[in-house]
Short mmCIF file of N, CA and C and ligand atoms in Angstrom, two decimals:
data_model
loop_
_atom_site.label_atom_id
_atom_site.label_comp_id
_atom_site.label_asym_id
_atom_site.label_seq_id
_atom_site.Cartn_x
_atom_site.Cartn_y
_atom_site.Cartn_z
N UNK A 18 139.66 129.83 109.18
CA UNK A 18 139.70 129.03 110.42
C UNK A 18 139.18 129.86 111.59
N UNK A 19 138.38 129.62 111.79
CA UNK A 19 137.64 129.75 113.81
C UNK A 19 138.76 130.47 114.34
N UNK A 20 139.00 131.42 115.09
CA UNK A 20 140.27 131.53 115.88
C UNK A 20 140.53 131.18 116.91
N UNK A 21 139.36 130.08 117.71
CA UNK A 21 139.45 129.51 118.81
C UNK A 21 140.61 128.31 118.21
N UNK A 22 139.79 128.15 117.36
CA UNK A 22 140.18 126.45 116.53
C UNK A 22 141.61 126.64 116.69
N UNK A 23 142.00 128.19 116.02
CA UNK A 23 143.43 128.27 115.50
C UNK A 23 144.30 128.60 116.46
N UNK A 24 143.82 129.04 117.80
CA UNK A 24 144.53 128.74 119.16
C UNK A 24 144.83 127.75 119.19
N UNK A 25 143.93 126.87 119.36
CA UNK A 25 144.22 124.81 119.82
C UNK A 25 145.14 125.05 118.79
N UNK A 26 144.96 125.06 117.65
CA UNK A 26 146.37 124.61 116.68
C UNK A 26 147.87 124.61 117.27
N UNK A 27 147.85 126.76 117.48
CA UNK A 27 148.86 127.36 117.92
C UNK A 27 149.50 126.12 119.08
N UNK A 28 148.61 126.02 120.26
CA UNK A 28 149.04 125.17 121.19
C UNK A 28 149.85 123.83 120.70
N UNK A 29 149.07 123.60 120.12
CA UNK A 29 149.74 121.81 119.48
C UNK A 29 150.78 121.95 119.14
N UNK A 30 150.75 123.11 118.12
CA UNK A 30 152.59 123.47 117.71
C UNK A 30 153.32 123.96 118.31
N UNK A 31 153.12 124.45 119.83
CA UNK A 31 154.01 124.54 120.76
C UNK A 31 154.32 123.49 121.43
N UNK A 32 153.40 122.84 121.78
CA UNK A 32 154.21 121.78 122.20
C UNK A 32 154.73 120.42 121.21
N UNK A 33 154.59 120.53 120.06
CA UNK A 33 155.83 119.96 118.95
C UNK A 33 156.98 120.57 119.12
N UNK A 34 156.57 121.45 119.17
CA UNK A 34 158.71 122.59 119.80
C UNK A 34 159.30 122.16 120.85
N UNK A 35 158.35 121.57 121.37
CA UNK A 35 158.53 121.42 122.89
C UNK A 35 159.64 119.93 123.51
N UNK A 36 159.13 119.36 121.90
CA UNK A 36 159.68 117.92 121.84
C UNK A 36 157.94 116.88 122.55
N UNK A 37 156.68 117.71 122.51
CA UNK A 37 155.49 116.61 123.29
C UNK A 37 154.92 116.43 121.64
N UNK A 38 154.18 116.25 122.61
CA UNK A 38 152.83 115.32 121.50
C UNK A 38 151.61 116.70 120.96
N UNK A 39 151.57 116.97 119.80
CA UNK A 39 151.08 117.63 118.96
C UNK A 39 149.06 117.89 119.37
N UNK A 40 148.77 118.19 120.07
CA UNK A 40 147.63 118.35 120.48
C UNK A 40 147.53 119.58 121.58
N UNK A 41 146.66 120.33 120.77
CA UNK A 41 146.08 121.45 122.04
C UNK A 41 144.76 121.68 122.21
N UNK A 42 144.35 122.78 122.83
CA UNK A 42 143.22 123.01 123.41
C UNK A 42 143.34 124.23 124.11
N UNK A 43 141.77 124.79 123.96
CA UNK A 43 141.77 126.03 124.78
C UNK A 43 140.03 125.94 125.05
N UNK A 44 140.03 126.60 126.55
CA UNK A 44 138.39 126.69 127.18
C UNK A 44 137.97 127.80 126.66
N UNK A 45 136.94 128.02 126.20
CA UNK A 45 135.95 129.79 125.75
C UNK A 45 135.14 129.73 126.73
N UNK A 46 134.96 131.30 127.23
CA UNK A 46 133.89 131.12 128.26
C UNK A 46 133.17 132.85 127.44
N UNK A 47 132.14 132.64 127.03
CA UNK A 47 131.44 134.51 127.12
C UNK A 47 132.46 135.03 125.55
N UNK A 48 132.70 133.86 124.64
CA UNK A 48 133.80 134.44 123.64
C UNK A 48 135.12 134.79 124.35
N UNK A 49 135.58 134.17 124.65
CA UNK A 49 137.10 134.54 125.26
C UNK A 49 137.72 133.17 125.91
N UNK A 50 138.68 132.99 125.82
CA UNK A 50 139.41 132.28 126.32
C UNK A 50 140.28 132.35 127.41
N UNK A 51 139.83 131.58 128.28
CA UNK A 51 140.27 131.44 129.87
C UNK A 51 141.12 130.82 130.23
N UNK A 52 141.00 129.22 129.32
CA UNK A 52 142.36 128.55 129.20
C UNK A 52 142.74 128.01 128.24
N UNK A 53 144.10 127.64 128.49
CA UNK A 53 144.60 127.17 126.93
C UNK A 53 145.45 125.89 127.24
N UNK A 54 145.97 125.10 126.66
CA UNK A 54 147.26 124.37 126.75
C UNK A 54 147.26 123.24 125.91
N UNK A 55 148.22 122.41 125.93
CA UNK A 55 148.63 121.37 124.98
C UNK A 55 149.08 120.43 125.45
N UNK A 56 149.16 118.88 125.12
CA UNK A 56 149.74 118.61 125.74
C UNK A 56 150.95 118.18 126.46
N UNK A 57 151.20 118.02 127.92
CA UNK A 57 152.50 117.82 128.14
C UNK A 57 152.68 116.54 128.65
N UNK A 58 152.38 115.79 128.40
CA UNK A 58 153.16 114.40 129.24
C UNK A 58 154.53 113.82 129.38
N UNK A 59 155.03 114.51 127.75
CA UNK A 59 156.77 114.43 127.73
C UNK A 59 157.42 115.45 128.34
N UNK A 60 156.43 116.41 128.71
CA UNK A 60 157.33 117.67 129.16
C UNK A 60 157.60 117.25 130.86
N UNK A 61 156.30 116.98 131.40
CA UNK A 61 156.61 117.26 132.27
C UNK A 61 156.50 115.59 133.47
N UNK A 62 156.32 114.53 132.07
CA UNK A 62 156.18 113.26 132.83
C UNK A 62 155.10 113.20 133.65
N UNK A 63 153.78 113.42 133.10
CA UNK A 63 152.54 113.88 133.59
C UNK A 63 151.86 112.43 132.85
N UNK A 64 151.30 111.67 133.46
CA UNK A 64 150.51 110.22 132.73
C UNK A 64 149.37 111.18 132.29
N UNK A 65 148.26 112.42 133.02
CA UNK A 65 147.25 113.01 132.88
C UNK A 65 147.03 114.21 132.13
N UNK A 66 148.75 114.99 131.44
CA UNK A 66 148.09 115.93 131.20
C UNK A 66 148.17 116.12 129.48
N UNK A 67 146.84 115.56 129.31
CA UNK A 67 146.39 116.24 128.04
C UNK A 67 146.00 117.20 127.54
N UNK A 68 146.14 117.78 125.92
CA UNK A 68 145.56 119.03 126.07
C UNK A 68 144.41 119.90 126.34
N UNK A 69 143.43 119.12 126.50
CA UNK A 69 142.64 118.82 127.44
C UNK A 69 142.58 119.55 128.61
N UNK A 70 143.41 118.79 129.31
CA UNK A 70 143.32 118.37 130.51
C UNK A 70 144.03 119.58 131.11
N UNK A 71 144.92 119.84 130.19
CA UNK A 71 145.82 121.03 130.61
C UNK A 71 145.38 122.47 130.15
N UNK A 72 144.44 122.58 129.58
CA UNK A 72 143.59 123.70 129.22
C UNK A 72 142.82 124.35 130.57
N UNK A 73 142.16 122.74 130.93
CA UNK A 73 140.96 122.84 132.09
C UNK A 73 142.09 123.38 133.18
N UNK A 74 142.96 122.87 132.83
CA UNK A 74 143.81 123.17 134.63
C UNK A 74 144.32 124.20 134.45
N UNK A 75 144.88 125.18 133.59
CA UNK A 75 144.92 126.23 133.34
C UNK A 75 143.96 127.75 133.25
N UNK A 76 142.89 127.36 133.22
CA UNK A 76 141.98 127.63 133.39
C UNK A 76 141.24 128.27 135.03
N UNK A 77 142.14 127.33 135.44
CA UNK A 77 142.00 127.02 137.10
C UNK A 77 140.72 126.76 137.58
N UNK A 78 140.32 126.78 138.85
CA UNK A 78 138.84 126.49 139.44
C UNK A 78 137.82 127.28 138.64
N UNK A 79 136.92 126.85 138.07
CA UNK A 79 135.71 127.69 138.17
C UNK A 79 134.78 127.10 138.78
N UNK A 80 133.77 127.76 138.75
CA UNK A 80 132.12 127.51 139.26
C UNK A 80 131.35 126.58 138.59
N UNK A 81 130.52 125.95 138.45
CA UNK A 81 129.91 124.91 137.51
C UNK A 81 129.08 126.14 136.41
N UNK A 82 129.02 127.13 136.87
CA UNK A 82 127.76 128.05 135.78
C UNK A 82 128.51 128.29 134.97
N UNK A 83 130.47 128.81 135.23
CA UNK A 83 131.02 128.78 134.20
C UNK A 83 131.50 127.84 132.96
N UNK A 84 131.37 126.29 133.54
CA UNK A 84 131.82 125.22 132.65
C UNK A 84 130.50 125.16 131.80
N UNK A 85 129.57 125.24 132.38
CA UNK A 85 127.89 125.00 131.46
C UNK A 85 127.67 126.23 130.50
N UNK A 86 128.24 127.04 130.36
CA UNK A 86 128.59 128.17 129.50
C UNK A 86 129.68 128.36 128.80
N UNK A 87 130.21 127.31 128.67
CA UNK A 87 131.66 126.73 127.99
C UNK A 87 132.20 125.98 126.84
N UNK A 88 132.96 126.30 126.22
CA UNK A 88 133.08 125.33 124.91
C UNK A 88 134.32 124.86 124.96
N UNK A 89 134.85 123.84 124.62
CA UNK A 89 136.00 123.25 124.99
C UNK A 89 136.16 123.10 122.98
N UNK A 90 137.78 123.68 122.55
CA UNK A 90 138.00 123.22 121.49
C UNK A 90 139.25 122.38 121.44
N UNK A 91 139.77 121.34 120.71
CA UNK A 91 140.84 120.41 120.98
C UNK A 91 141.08 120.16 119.52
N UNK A 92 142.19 119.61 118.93
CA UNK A 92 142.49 119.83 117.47
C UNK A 92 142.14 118.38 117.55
N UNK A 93 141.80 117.40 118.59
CA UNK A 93 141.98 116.02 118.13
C UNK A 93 140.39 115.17 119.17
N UNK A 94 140.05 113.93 118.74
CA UNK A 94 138.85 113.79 119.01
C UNK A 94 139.08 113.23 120.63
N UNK A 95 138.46 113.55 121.75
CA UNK A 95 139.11 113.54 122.41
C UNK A 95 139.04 112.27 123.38
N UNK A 96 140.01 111.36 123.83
CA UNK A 96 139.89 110.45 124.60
C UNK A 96 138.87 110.39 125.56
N UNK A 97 138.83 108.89 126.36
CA UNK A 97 137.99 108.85 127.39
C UNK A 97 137.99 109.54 128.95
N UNK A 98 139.74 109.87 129.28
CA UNK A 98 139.95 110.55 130.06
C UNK A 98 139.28 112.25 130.14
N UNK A 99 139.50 112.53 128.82
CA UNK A 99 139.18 114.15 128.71
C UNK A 99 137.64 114.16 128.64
N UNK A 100 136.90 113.29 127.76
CA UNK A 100 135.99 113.03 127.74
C UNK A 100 135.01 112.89 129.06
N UNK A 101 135.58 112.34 130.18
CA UNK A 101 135.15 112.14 131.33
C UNK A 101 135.43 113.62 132.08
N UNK A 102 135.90 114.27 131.94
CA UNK A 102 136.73 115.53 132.44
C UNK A 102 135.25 116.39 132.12
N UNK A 103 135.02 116.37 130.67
CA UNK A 103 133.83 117.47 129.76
C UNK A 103 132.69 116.82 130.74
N UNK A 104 132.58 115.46 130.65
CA UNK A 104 131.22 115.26 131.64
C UNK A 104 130.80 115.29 132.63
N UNK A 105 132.10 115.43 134.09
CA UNK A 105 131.88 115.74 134.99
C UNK A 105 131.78 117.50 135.27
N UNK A 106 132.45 118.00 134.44
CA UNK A 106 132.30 119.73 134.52
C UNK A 106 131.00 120.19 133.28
N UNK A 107 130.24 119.45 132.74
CA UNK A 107 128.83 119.68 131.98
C UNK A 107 129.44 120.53 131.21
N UNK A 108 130.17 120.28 130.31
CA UNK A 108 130.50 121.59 129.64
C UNK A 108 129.94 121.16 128.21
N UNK A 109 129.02 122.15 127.52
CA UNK A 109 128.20 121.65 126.54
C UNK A 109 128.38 121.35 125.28
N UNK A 110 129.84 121.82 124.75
CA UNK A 110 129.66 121.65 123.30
C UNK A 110 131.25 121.13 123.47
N UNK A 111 131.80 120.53 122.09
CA UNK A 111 133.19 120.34 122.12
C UNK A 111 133.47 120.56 120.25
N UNK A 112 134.35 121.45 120.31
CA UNK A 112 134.82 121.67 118.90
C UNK A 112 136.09 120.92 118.41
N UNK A 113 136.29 119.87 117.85
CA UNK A 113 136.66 118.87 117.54
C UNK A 113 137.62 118.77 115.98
N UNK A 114 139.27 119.13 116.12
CA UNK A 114 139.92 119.68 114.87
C UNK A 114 139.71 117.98 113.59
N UNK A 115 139.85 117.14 114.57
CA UNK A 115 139.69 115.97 113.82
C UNK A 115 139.75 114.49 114.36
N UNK A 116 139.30 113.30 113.68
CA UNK A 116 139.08 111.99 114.37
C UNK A 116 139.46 111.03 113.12
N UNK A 117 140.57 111.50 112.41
CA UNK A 117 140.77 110.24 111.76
C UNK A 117 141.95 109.81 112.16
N UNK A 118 142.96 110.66 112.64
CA UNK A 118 143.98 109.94 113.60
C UNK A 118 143.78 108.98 114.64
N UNK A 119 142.63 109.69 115.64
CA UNK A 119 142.46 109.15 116.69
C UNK A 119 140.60 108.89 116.79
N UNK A 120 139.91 107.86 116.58
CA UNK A 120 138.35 108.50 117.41
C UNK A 120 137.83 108.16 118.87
N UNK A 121 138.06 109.53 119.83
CA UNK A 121 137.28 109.04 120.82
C UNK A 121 136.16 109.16 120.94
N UNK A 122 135.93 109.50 122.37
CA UNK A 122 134.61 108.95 123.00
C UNK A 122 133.79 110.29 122.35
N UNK A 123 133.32 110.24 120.67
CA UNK A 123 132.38 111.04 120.68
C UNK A 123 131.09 110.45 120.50
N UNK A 124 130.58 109.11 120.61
CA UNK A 124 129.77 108.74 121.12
C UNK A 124 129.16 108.98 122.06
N UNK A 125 129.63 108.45 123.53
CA UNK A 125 129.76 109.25 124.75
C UNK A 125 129.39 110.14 124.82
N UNK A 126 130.02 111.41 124.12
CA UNK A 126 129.07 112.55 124.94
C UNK A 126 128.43 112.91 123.66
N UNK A 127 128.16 112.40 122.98
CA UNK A 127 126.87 113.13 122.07
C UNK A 127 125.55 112.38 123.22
N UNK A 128 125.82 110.81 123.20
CA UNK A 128 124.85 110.27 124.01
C UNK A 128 124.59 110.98 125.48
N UNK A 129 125.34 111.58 126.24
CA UNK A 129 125.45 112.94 127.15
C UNK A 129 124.66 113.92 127.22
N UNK A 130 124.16 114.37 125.74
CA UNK A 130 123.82 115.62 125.15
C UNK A 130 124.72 116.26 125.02
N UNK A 131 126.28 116.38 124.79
CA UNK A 131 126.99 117.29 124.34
C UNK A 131 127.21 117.98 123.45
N UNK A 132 127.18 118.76 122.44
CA UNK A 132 127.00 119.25 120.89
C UNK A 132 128.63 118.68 120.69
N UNK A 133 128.49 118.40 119.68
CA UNK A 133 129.98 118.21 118.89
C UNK A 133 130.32 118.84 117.56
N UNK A 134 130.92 119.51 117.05
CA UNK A 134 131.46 120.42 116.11
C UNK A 134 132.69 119.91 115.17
N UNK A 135 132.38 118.89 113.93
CA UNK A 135 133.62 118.71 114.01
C UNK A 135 134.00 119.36 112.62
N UNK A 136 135.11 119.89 112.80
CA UNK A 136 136.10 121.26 111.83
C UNK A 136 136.86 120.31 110.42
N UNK A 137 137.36 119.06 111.01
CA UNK A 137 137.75 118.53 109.89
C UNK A 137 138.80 119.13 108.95
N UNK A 138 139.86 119.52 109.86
CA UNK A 138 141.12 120.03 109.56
C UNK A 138 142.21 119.48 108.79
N UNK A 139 142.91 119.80 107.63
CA UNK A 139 143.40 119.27 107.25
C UNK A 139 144.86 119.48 107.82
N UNK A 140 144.97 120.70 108.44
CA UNK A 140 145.74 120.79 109.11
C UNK A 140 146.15 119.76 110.71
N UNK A 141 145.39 119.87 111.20
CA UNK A 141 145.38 119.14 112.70
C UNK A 141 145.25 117.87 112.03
N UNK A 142 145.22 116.99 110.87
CA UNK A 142 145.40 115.96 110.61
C UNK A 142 147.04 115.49 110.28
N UNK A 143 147.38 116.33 108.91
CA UNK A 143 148.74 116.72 108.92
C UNK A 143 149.82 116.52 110.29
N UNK A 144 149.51 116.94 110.97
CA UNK A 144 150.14 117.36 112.71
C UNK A 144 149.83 116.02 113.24
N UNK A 145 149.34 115.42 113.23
CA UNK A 145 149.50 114.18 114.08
C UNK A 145 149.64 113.12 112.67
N UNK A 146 149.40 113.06 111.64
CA UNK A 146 149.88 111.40 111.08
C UNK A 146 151.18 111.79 111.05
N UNK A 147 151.89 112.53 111.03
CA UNK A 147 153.02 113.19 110.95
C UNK A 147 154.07 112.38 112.37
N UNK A 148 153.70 113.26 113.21
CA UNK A 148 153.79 112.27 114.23
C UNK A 148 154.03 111.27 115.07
N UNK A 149 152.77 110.54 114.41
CA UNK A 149 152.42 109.43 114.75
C UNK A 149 153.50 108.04 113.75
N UNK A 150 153.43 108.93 112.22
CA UNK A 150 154.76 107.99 111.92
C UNK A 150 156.32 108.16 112.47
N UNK A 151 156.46 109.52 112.62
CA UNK A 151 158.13 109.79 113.46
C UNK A 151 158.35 108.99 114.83
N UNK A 152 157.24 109.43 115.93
CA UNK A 152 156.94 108.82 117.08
C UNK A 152 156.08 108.24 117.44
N UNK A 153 156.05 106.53 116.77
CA UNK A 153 154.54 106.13 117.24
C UNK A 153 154.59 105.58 118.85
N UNK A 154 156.39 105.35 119.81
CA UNK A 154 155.61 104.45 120.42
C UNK A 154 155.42 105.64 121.77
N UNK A 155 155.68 107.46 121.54
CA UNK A 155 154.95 107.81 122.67
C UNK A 155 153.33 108.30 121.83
N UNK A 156 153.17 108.33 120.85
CA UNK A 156 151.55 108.47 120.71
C UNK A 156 151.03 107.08 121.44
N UNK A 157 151.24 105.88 121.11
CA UNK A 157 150.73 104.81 121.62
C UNK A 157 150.49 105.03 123.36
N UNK A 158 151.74 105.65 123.76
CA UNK A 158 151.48 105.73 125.37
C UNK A 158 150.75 106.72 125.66
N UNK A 159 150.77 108.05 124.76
CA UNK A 159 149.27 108.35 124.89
C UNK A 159 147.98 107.82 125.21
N UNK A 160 147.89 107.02 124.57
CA UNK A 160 146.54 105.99 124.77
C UNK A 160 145.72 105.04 125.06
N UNK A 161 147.10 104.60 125.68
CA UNK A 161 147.30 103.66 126.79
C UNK A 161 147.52 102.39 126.01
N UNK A 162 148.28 102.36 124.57
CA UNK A 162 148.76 101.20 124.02
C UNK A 162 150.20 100.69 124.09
ZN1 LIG B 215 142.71 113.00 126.46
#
């Protein structure tokens, strides 16, 4: 496994400890990782923060030269919110743990030009049908169902 990949993992399974929703993420910038997180919406009653979302914000401000030199990895395919997030900060590639739980907008940004990478984890699959049968109705509010 990638050890970016296996960060996002790490993340996801922290916040399963956490009592949230099984999804992480971490930003690479130059081989290294700048940010990380998972997400929290049960933690912290956040409608926005995905892991995703909470990577980028962890991450804190950068410059646009740093997002365009950036790889965003997420164990899960990633919604339209985060999705919109990667396209307003041009960030070029997205490494992608899996999309048979969930498929987002990887249409979208391939049509973008975004590279997409997908890892096809059997793990990060595991981790959310899992889940998704214990707790389907906060995955659903995940997604706005
Ligand atoms: Zn999202």
């Amino acid at each position: 496994m990638d050890e970016f990949m296996q960060a996002a993992i790490d993340e996801a399974k922290a916040g399963l400890a956490q009592g949230g929703i099984p999804i992480g993420s971490v930003l690479v910038h130059d081989g290294k990782i700048i940010g990380r997180g998972h997400n929290r919406r049960v933690q912290t009653g956040s409608p926005t923060l995905h892991g995703e979302m909470d990577a980028l914000e962890n991450a804190g401000r950068q410059p646009a030269s740093v997002y365009k030199k950036s790889v965003i990895y997420t164990t899960l395919s990633p919604c339209s919110m985060c999705t919109g997030a990667i396209l307003l900060y041009g960030i070029p590639k997205v490494v992608i743990g899996e999309n048979h739980s969930f498929m987002g907008e990887e249409a979208l940004l391939k049509s973008k030009g975004v590279e997409i990478q997908m890892v096809d984890s059997d793990e990060c699959k595991q981790m959310m049908s899992d889940f998704m049968a214990e707790k389907p109705e906060l995955w659903n509010e995940d997604i706005g169902e």
